[in-house]
Amino acid sequence: MYYNRLIEDEIALKLNTSGAVVVAGPKFCGKTTTCMLYQKSFVKLNTKQSIMMARMNPKAVLNGDKPRLIDEWQKAPDIWNQVKDDLDFNYEFGKYILTGSSTPADKTEVHHSGAGRITPLKMRPMTLWESKESKGTVSLRDLFEGGENFPWDMNQDFTLEDVAFLLCRGGWPVSVLAQKEFALEITKNYYNGLFVFEDSENERFRNKKPEVLRMILRSYARNISTEAAVSTIIADIRQSNERTMDVKTYDDYMEALKDLYVIEDMEAWNPNIRSKTSIRSTPTRHFVDTSIACRSLGVSPADLMKDLNSFGLFFEDFAVRDLRVYADTLGGTVKHYRDNTGLECDAVVKLEDGRWGGIEIKLGGDDLIEEGASSLITLRNKIVEKSDEKTPSFLLVLTAVGGAYKREDGVFVAPINLLKP
């Protein structure tokens, strides 16, 4: 069974407007399966023999009907240069699709950026809309257009227990399609497989110690959805594991985790505010999928239900995953805001035309919703009064559970299982 992915329209568009498309993202998020929809011939670099042959004669890998899908191209990095050269001399739209779950082993082998020839796309794990676990009655696009179709929905059949399960399961297609009683175990298997580097063709990964990678992920998970400084995370590693770690070692391992598309921090939004207000530029710590954070700490759905404070931080990471994918379909970005007065906003979705919307992410409940709405209104007033930014298209408190409605102050409230692009 195949569930349609939101990136499909973007892949189709880029194949009609670019010579090649490179689709990158974490292992097992569905890149190859989705890209197979568009190929007329393909090669998978998934065996030692195929990798060796591709490295010996990368130009031959390009032979085949077009679009030609080359899966895990980074295992023979010179393929990139061959694709670029081919497009330089014989440019046609939609000739190649490259997929990869890590960056090349030796980045120096990629001699050209590919700008104007090769278009990059990032694919993430499945959102609730893609996994058919969101009703999709609240549209991000509609919110940017005024929210005239915003529903009133009590949404009583979706519980915190449901959210806790979805957080721990993640958006991995194999887990999504599995029976519920097996889904968490499948995600556990995926997590354990992240750190099997003994036979990796990438030397940078082969000399990484799996226990150190797990150690860093545990500390990252303990600081999930916060602006924790690198020094704070390193201090946590030292204290929790009684292990010495310097900044250079940390940076080296963090580069590996980012190359594997496991970590995905969220940048700060910096509107030009005409006041003494200082806007914080520290990124918020996030994972490409919250299930990785859950597995790194051995957190189960039951554990989340016992610690609602931690649950709230994990849910924020979960919501950011979906918001990023939805914003991508609108050509937008997701950032966070915080200034030296303590005013913050969990997610700011901004479109290329300058429109933006502010989102506070809460588990739910009247008090938390009120807190989120008040913060959003304060942010709106400050931005409109003291910056050149437009008035926000919408303000939304995005919850884990509860109903969807519009408050008298104009702030929208909606649970994540009703959201779609």
mmCIF file of C-alpha atoms in Angstrom, residues 131-413:
data_model
loop_
_atom_site.group_PDB
_atom_site.id
_atom_site.type_symbol
_atom_site.label_atom_id
_atom_site.label_comp_id
_atom_site.label_asym_id
_atom_site.label_seq_id
_atom_site.Cartn_x
_atom_site.Cartn_y
_atom_site.Cartn_z
ATOM 1 C CA SER A 131 -0.617 9.064 7.223
ATOM 2 C CA LYS A 132 -4.390 9.701 7.102
ATOM 3 C CA GLU A 133 -4.483 10.441 10.837
ATOM 4 C CA SER A 134 -5.530 14.064 10.381
ATOM 5 C CA LYS A 135 -9.036 14.966 9.247
ATOM 6 C CA GLY A 136 -7.619 17.959 7.374
ATOM 7 C CA THR A 137 -10.498 20.323 8.173
ATOM 8 C CA VAL A 138 -8.079 23.114 9.177
ATOM 9 C CA SER A 139 -5.981 24.324 6.251
ATOM 10 C CA LEU A 140 -2.778 26.317 6.696
ATOM 11 C CA ARG A 141 -3.368 27.805 3.245
ATOM 12 C CA ASP A 142 -6.883 28.888 4.265
ATOM 13 C CA LEU A 143 -5.521 30.518 7.424
ATOM 14 C CA PHE A 144 -3.209 32.628 5.289
ATOM 15 C CA GLU A 145 -6.251 33.679 3.269
ATOM 16 C CA GLY A 146 -8.257 34.780 6.301
ATOM 17 C CA GLY A 147 -9.530 31.505 7.726
ATOM 18 C CA GLU A 148 -13.017 31.907 6.308
ATOM 19 C CA ASN A 149 -13.408 28.122 6.080
ATOM 20 C CA PHE A 150 -12.201 27.509 9.628
ATOM 21 C CA PRO A 151 -14.382 24.851 11.268
ATOM 22 C CA TRP A 152 -16.068 24.577 14.642
ATOM 23 C CA ASP A 153 -15.300 21.023 15.732
ATOM 24 C CA MET A 154 -15.335 19.532 19.234
ATOM 25 C CA ASN A 155 -12.944 16.765 18.078
ATOM 26 C CA GLN A 156 -13.756 14.469 20.986
ATOM 27 C CA ASP A 157 -12.463 11.225 19.492
ATOM 28 C CA PHE A 158 -8.749 12.118 19.687
ATOM 29 C CA THR A 159 -6.995 11.733 23.039
ATOM 30 C CA LEU A 160 -3.642 12.510 24.656
ATOM 31 C CA GLU A 161 -2.982 8.768 24.642
ATOM 32 C CA ASP A 162 -3.373 8.842 20.858
ATOM 33 C CA VAL A 163 -0.893 11.707 20.603
ATOM 34 C CA ALA A 164 1.618 9.952 22.868
ATOM 35 C CA PHE A 165 1.497 6.856 20.652
ATOM 36 C CA LEU A 166 1.946 8.876 17.446
ATOM 37 C CA LEU A 167 4.913 10.725 18.934
ATOM 38 C CA CYS A 168 6.681 7.478 19.837
ATOM 39 C CA ARG A 169 5.782 5.727 16.592
ATOM 40 C CA GLY A 170 6.867 8.533 14.308
ATOM 41 C CA GLY A 171 6.138 9.121 10.651
ATOM 42 C CA TRP A 172 8.175 6.254 9.174
ATOM 43 C CA PRO A 173 6.098 4.675 6.373
ATOM 44 C CA VAL A 174 6.778 1.085 7.458
ATOM 45 C CA SER A 175 5.687 1.903 11.021
ATOM 46 C CA VAL A 176 2.645 3.829 9.806
ATOM 47 C CA LEU A 177 1.452 0.930 7.661
ATOM 48 C CA ALA A 178 2.071 -1.699 10.368
ATOM 49 C CA GLN A 179 -0.510 -2.971 12.813
ATOM 50 C CA LYS A 180 -0.567 -0.797 15.918
ATOM 51 C CA GLU A 181 0.745 -3.530 18.229
ATOM 52 C CA PHE A 182 3.911 -3.853 16.112
ATOM 53 C CA ALA A 183 4.478 -0.226 15.096
ATOM 54 C CA LEU A 184 6.560 0.849 18.103
ATOM 55 C CA GLU A 185 8.834 -2.167 17.766
ATOM 56 C CA ILE A 186 9.412 -1.351 14.087
ATOM 57 C CA THR A 187 10.406 2.202 15.024
ATOM 58 C CA LYS A 188 12.741 0.775 17.679
ATOM 59 C CA ASN A 189 14.391 -1.396 15.020
ATOM 60 C CA TYR A 190 14.812 1.655 12.779
ATOM 61 C CA TYR A 191 16.475 3.610 15.601
ATOM 62 C CA ASN A 192 18.892 0.788 16.379
ATOM 63 C CA GLY A 193 19.804 0.525 12.702
ATOM 64 C CA LEU A 194 20.837 4.180 12.571
ATOM 65 C CA PHE A 195 24.133 3.397 14.261
ATOM 66 C CA VAL A 196 25.322 0.324 12.383
ATOM 67 C CA PHE A 197 28.376 1.731 10.606
ATOM 68 C CA GLU A 198 30.754 -1.248 10.490
ATOM 69 C CA ASP A 199 30.215 -1.810 6.780
ATOM 70 C CA SER A 200 29.520 1.802 5.852
ATOM 71 C CA GLU A 201 31.176 2.997 2.666
ATOM 72 C CA ASN A 202 31.549 6.369 4.385
ATOM 73 C CA GLU A 203 34.767 6.396 6.381
ATOM 74 C CA ARG A 204 33.570 9.363 8.433
ATOM 75 C CA PHE A 205 30.774 7.199 9.816
ATOM 76 C CA ARG A 206 32.875 4.051 10.245
ATOM 77 C CA ASN A 207 35.108 5.738 12.794
ATOM 78 C CA LYS A 208 32.194 7.133 14.799
ATOM 79 C CA LYS A 209 31.408 5.312 18.036
ATOM 80 C CA PRO A 210 27.708 4.384 18.186
ATOM 81 C CA GLU A 211 27.625 4.809 21.965
ATOM 82 C CA VAL A 212 28.827 8.415 21.612
ATOM 83 C CA LEU A 213 26.173 9.179 18.988
ATOM 84 C CA ARG A 214 23.500 7.734 21.278
ATOM 85 C CA MET A 215 24.904 9.742 24.173
ATOM 86 C CA ILE A 216 24.633 12.998 22.233
ATOM 87 C CA LEU A 217 21.114 12.192 21.054
ATOM 88 C CA ARG A 218 20.038 11.511 24.638
ATOM 89 C CA SER A 219 21.282 14.917 25.720
ATOM 90 C CA TYR A 220 19.691 16.528 22.679
ATOM 91 C CA ALA A 221 16.405 14.843 23.555
ATOM 92 C CA ARG A 222 16.620 16.108 27.119
ATOM 93 C CA ASN A 223 16.891 19.617 25.654
ATOM 94 C CA ILE A 224 14.285 19.135 22.929
ATOM 95 C CA SER A 225 12.324 22.235 21.835
ATOM 96 C CA THR A 226 14.593 24.546 23.857
ATOM 97 C CA GLU A 227 17.325 27.010 22.959
ATOM 98 C CA ALA A 228 19.918 25.069 24.910
ATOM 99 C CA ALA A 229 23.440 26.262 24.132
ATOM 100 C CA VAL A 230 26.084 23.821 22.898
ATOM 101 C CA SER A 231 27.874 24.285 26.223
ATOM 102 C CA THR A 232 24.708 23.219 28.048
ATOM 103 C CA ILE A 233 24.378 20.046 25.982
ATOM 104 C CA ILE A 234 28.053 19.171 26.436
ATOM 105 C CA ALA A 235 27.746 19.748 30.186
ATOM 106 C CA ASP A 236 24.730 17.445 30.251
ATOM 107 C CA ILE A 237 26.704 14.749 28.400
ATOM 108 C CA ARG A 238 29.557 15.010 30.878
ATOM 109 C CA GLN A 239 27.296 14.930 33.922
ATOM 110 C CA SER A 240 24.964 12.178 32.729
ATOM 111 C CA ASN A 241 27.615 9.875 31.328
ATOM 112 C CA GLU A 242 30.692 10.761 33.398
ATOM 113 C CA ARG A 243 32.565 11.173 30.149
ATOM 114 C CA THR A 244 34.939 13.830 28.911
ATOM 115 C CA MET A 245 33.854 15.586 25.734
ATOM 116 C CA ASP A 246 35.330 18.680 24.131
ATOM 117 C CA VAL A 247 33.674 21.046 21.682
ATOM 118 C CA LYS A 248 35.630 19.712 18.695
ATOM 119 C CA THR A 249 34.500 16.122 19.315
ATOM 120 C CA TYR A 250 30.926 17.279 19.846
ATOM 121 C CA ASP A 251 30.925 19.286 16.604
ATOM 122 C CA ASP A 252 32.345 16.332 14.675
ATOM 123 C CA TYR A 253 29.634 13.975 15.909
ATOM 124 C CA MET A 254 26.918 16.582 15.415
ATOM 125 C CA GLU A 255 27.995 16.977 11.790
ATOM 126 C CA ALA A 256 27.502 13.229 11.338
ATOM 127 C CA LEU A 257 23.999 13.394 12.854
ATOM 128 C CA LYS A 258 23.078 16.281 10.565
ATOM 129 C CA ASP A 259 24.565 14.463 7.569
ATOM 130 C CA LEU A 260 22.220 11.573 8.415
ATOM 131 C CA TYR A 261 19.275 14.015 8.578
ATOM 132 C CA VAL A 262 18.524 13.066 12.196
ATOM 133 C CA ILE A 263 18.872 16.531 13.752
ATOM 134 C CA GLU A 264 17.107 19.578 12.338
ATOM 135 C CA ASP A 265 17.347 22.714 14.463
ATOM 136 C CA MET A 266 14.947 25.613 13.907
ATOM 137 C CA GLU A 267 16.399 29.027 13.156
ATOM 138 C CA ALA A 268 15.292 32.212 14.866
ATOM 139 C CA TRP A 269 13.048 34.736 13.134
ATOM 140 C CA ASN A 270 14.617 38.185 13.127
ATOM 141 C CA PRO A 271 12.155 40.916 12.157
ATOM 142 C CA ASN A 272 13.693 44.376 12.123
ATOM 143 C CA ILE A 273 12.222 45.829 15.308
ATOM 144 C CA ARG A 274 12.784 49.555 15.870
ATOM 145 C CA SER A 275 13.380 49.483 19.620
ATOM 146 C CA LYS A 276 15.899 48.431 22.202
ATOM 147 C CA THR A 277 14.488 44.931 22.072
ATOM 148 C CA SER A 278 17.202 42.363 21.393
ATOM 149 C CA ILE A 279 16.064 39.314 19.449
ATOM 150 C CA ARG A 280 17.651 36.013 20.399
ATOM 151 C CA SER A 281 19.372 34.192 17.545
ATOM 152 C CA THR A 282 19.928 30.810 19.235
ATOM 153 C CA PRO A 283 18.269 27.972 17.272
ATOM 154 C CA THR A 284 15.682 25.735 18.893
ATOM 155 C CA ARG A 285 16.796 22.111 19.211
ATOM 156 C CA HIS A 286 14.683 19.750 17.116
ATOM 157 C CA PHE A 287 14.722 16.293 15.541
ATOM 158 C CA VAL A 288 13.583 15.382 12.038
ATOM 159 C CA ASP A 289 11.095 13.069 13.784
ATOM 160 C CA THR A 290 10.188 13.022 17.484
ATOM 161 C CA SER A 291 10.278 9.228 17.630
ATOM 162 C CA ILE A 292 14.100 9.404 17.458
ATOM 163 C CA ALA A 293 14.120 11.536 20.610
ATOM 164 C CA CYS A 294 11.706 9.140 22.309
ATOM 165 C CA ARG A 295 13.813 6.106 21.447
ATOM 166 C CA SER A 296 17.055 7.793 22.503
ATOM 167 C CA LEU A 297 15.649 8.200 26.027
ATOM 168 C CA GLY A 298 13.650 4.973 26.053
ATOM 169 C CA VAL A 299 10.447 7.005 26.418
ATOM 170 C CA SER A 300 7.158 5.146 25.923
ATOM 171 C CA PRO A 301 3.650 6.561 25.457
ATOM 172 C CA ALA A 302 2.954 5.700 29.096
ATOM 173 C CA ASP A 303 6.038 7.659 30.202
ATOM 174 C CA LEU A 304 4.820 10.752 28.351
ATOM 175 C CA MET A 305 1.428 10.519 30.056
ATOM 176 C CA LYS A 306 3.141 10.539 33.464
ATOM 177 C CA ASP A 307 5.183 13.700 32.740
ATOM 178 C CA LEU A 308 3.072 16.338 31.017
ATOM 179 C CA ASN A 309 5.821 18.976 31.127
ATOM 180 C CA SER A 310 8.141 16.778 29.085
ATOM 181 C CA PHE A 311 5.186 15.687 26.959
ATOM 182 C CA GLY A 312 4.611 19.346 26.059
ATOM 183 C CA LEU A 313 8.194 19.784 24.816
ATOM 184 C CA PHE A 314 8.082 16.545 22.830
ATOM 185 C CA PHE A 315 4.736 17.565 21.346
ATOM 186 C CA GLU A 316 6.201 20.885 20.246
ATOM 187 C CA ASP A 317 8.884 19.001 18.310
ATOM 188 C CA PHE A 318 6.196 16.749 16.818
ATOM 189 C CA ALA A 319 4.114 19.743 15.697
ATOM 190 C CA VAL A 320 7.157 21.450 14.160
ATOM 191 C CA ARG A 321 7.748 18.350 12.011
ATOM 192 C CA ASP A 322 4.280 18.638 10.466
ATOM 193 C CA LEU A 323 4.386 22.425 10.181
ATOM 194 C CA ARG A 324 7.655 22.264 8.252
ATOM 195 C CA VAL A 325 6.212 19.889 5.666
ATOM 196 C CA TYR A 326 2.985 21.880 5.345
ATOM 197 C CA ALA A 327 4.887 25.165 5.023
ATOM 198 C CA ASP A 328 7.090 23.646 2.303
ATOM 199 C CA THR A 329 4.021 23.058 0.144
ATOM 200 C CA LEU A 330 3.255 26.796 0.381
ATOM 201 C CA GLY A 331 6.830 27.840 -0.306
ATOM 202 C CA GLY A 332 7.192 28.959 3.302
ATOM 203 C CA THR A 333 9.612 28.533 6.179
ATOM 204 C CA VAL A 334 9.142 27.842 9.890
ATOM 205 C CA LYS A 335 11.195 29.717 12.478
ATOM 206 C CA HIS A 336 10.847 30.652 16.137
ATOM 207 C CA TYR A 337 10.910 34.008 17.924
ATOM 208 C CA ARG A 338 12.260 35.055 21.287
ATOM 209 C CA ASP A 339 13.505 38.399 22.575
ATOM 210 C CA ASN A 340 15.155 39.711 25.695
ATOM 211 C CA THR A 341 11.819 40.706 27.233
ATOM 212 C CA GLY A 342 10.827 37.047 27.463
ATOM 213 C CA LEU A 343 8.310 37.275 24.620
ATOM 214 C CA GLU A 344 8.434 34.189 22.434
ATOM 215 C CA CYS A 345 6.563 32.369 19.714
ATOM 216 C CA ASP A 346 7.031 28.640 19.134
ATOM 217 C CA ALA A 347 6.626 28.790 15.354
ATOM 218 C CA VAL A 348 6.422 31.591 12.816
ATOM 219 C CA VAL A 349 5.419 30.465 9.333
ATOM 220 C CA LYS A 350 6.513 33.005 6.748
ATOM 221 C CA LEU A 351 5.770 32.914 3.021
ATOM 222 C CA GLU A 352 7.878 34.295 0.181
ATOM 223 C CA ASP A 353 5.460 37.202 -0.352
ATOM 224 C CA GLY A 354 6.015 38.448 3.209
ATOM 225 C CA ARG A 355 2.846 37.085 4.783
ATOM 226 C CA TRP A 356 3.339 35.397 8.133
ATOM 227 C CA GLY A 357 1.421 33.642 10.860
ATOM 228 C CA GLY A 358 2.301 33.097 14.500
ATOM 229 C CA ILE A 359 1.711 29.731 16.172
ATOM 230 C CA GLU A 360 1.923 28.777 19.834
ATOM 231 C CA ILE A 361 2.094 25.013 20.439
ATOM 232 C CA LYS A 362 0.353 23.662 23.550
ATOM 233 C CA LEU A 363 -0.924 20.313 24.796
ATOM 234 C CA GLY A 364 -4.343 21.870 25.358
ATOM 235 C CA GLY A 365 -6.575 22.975 28.211
ATOM 236 C CA ASP A 366 -8.082 26.401 28.897
ATOM 237 C CA ASP A 367 -5.139 27.810 30.855
ATOM 238 C CA LEU A 368 -2.488 26.860 28.295
ATOM 239 C CA ILE A 369 -4.651 28.066 25.416
ATOM 240 C CA GLU A 370 -5.213 31.390 27.163
ATOM 241 C CA GLU A 371 -1.490 31.711 27.795
ATOM 242 C CA GLY A 372 -0.691 30.981 24.162
ATOM 243 C CA ALA A 373 -3.311 33.388 22.805
ATOM 244 C CA SER A 374 -2.137 36.201 25.089
ATOM 245 C CA SER A 375 1.471 35.724 23.984
ATOM 246 C CA LEU A 376 0.483 35.760 20.316
ATOM 247 C CA ILE A 377 -1.494 38.995 20.674
ATOM 248 C CA THR A 378 1.425 40.659 22.449
ATOM 249 C CA LEU A 379 3.739 39.532 19.654
ATOM 250 C CA ARG A 380 1.393 40.831 16.963
ATOM 251 C CA ASN A 381 1.126 44.233 18.614
ATOM 252 C CA LYS A 382 4.900 44.548 19.012
ATOM 253 C CA ILE A 383 5.669 43.462 15.443
ATOM 254 C CA VAL A 384 3.026 45.696 13.862
ATOM 255 C CA GLU A 385 3.963 48.724 15.950
ATOM 256 C CA LYS A 386 7.746 48.466 15.909
ATOM 257 C CA SER A 387 8.787 46.705 12.706
ATOM 258 C CA ASP A 388 8.281 46.791 8.955
ATOM 259 C CA GLU A 389 6.621 43.370 8.924
ATOM 260 C CA LYS A 390 3.048 43.020 7.747
ATOM 261 C CA THR A 391 0.164 42.386 10.122
ATOM 262 C CA PRO A 392 0.048 38.611 10.660
ATOM 263 C CA SER A 393 -2.348 36.712 8.425
ATOM 264 C CA PHE A 394 -3.367 34.629 11.430
ATOM 265 C CA LEU A 395 -2.572 33.738 15.024
ATOM 266 C CA LEU A 396 -3.055 30.086 15.988
ATOM 267 C CA VAL A 397 -2.799 28.070 19.162
ATOM 268 C CA LEU A 398 -2.015 24.580 17.890
ATOM 269 C CA THR A 399 -2.985 21.943 20.452
ATOM 270 C CA ALA A 400 -2.527 18.228 20.922
ATOM 271 C CA VAL A 401 -6.187 17.630 21.732
ATOM 272 C CA GLY A 402 -9.427 19.529 22.092
ATOM 273 C CA GLY A 403 -11.656 21.390 19.702
ATOM 274 C CA ALA A 404 -11.244 23.803 16.810
ATOM 275 C CA TYR A 405 -12.769 27.272 17.093
ATOM 276 C CA LYS A 406 -12.073 30.973 16.669
ATOM 277 C CA ARG A 407 -11.848 33.039 19.840
ATOM 278 C CA GLU A 408 -13.486 36.433 20.243
ATOM 279 C CA ASP A 409 -10.047 38.079 20.125
ATOM 280 C CA GLY A 410 -9.494 36.589 16.664
ATOM 281 C CA VAL A 411 -7.012 33.897 17.687
ATOM 282 C CA PHE A 412 -7.683 30.492 16.139
ATOM 283 C CA VAL A 413 -7.437 27.291 18.185
#
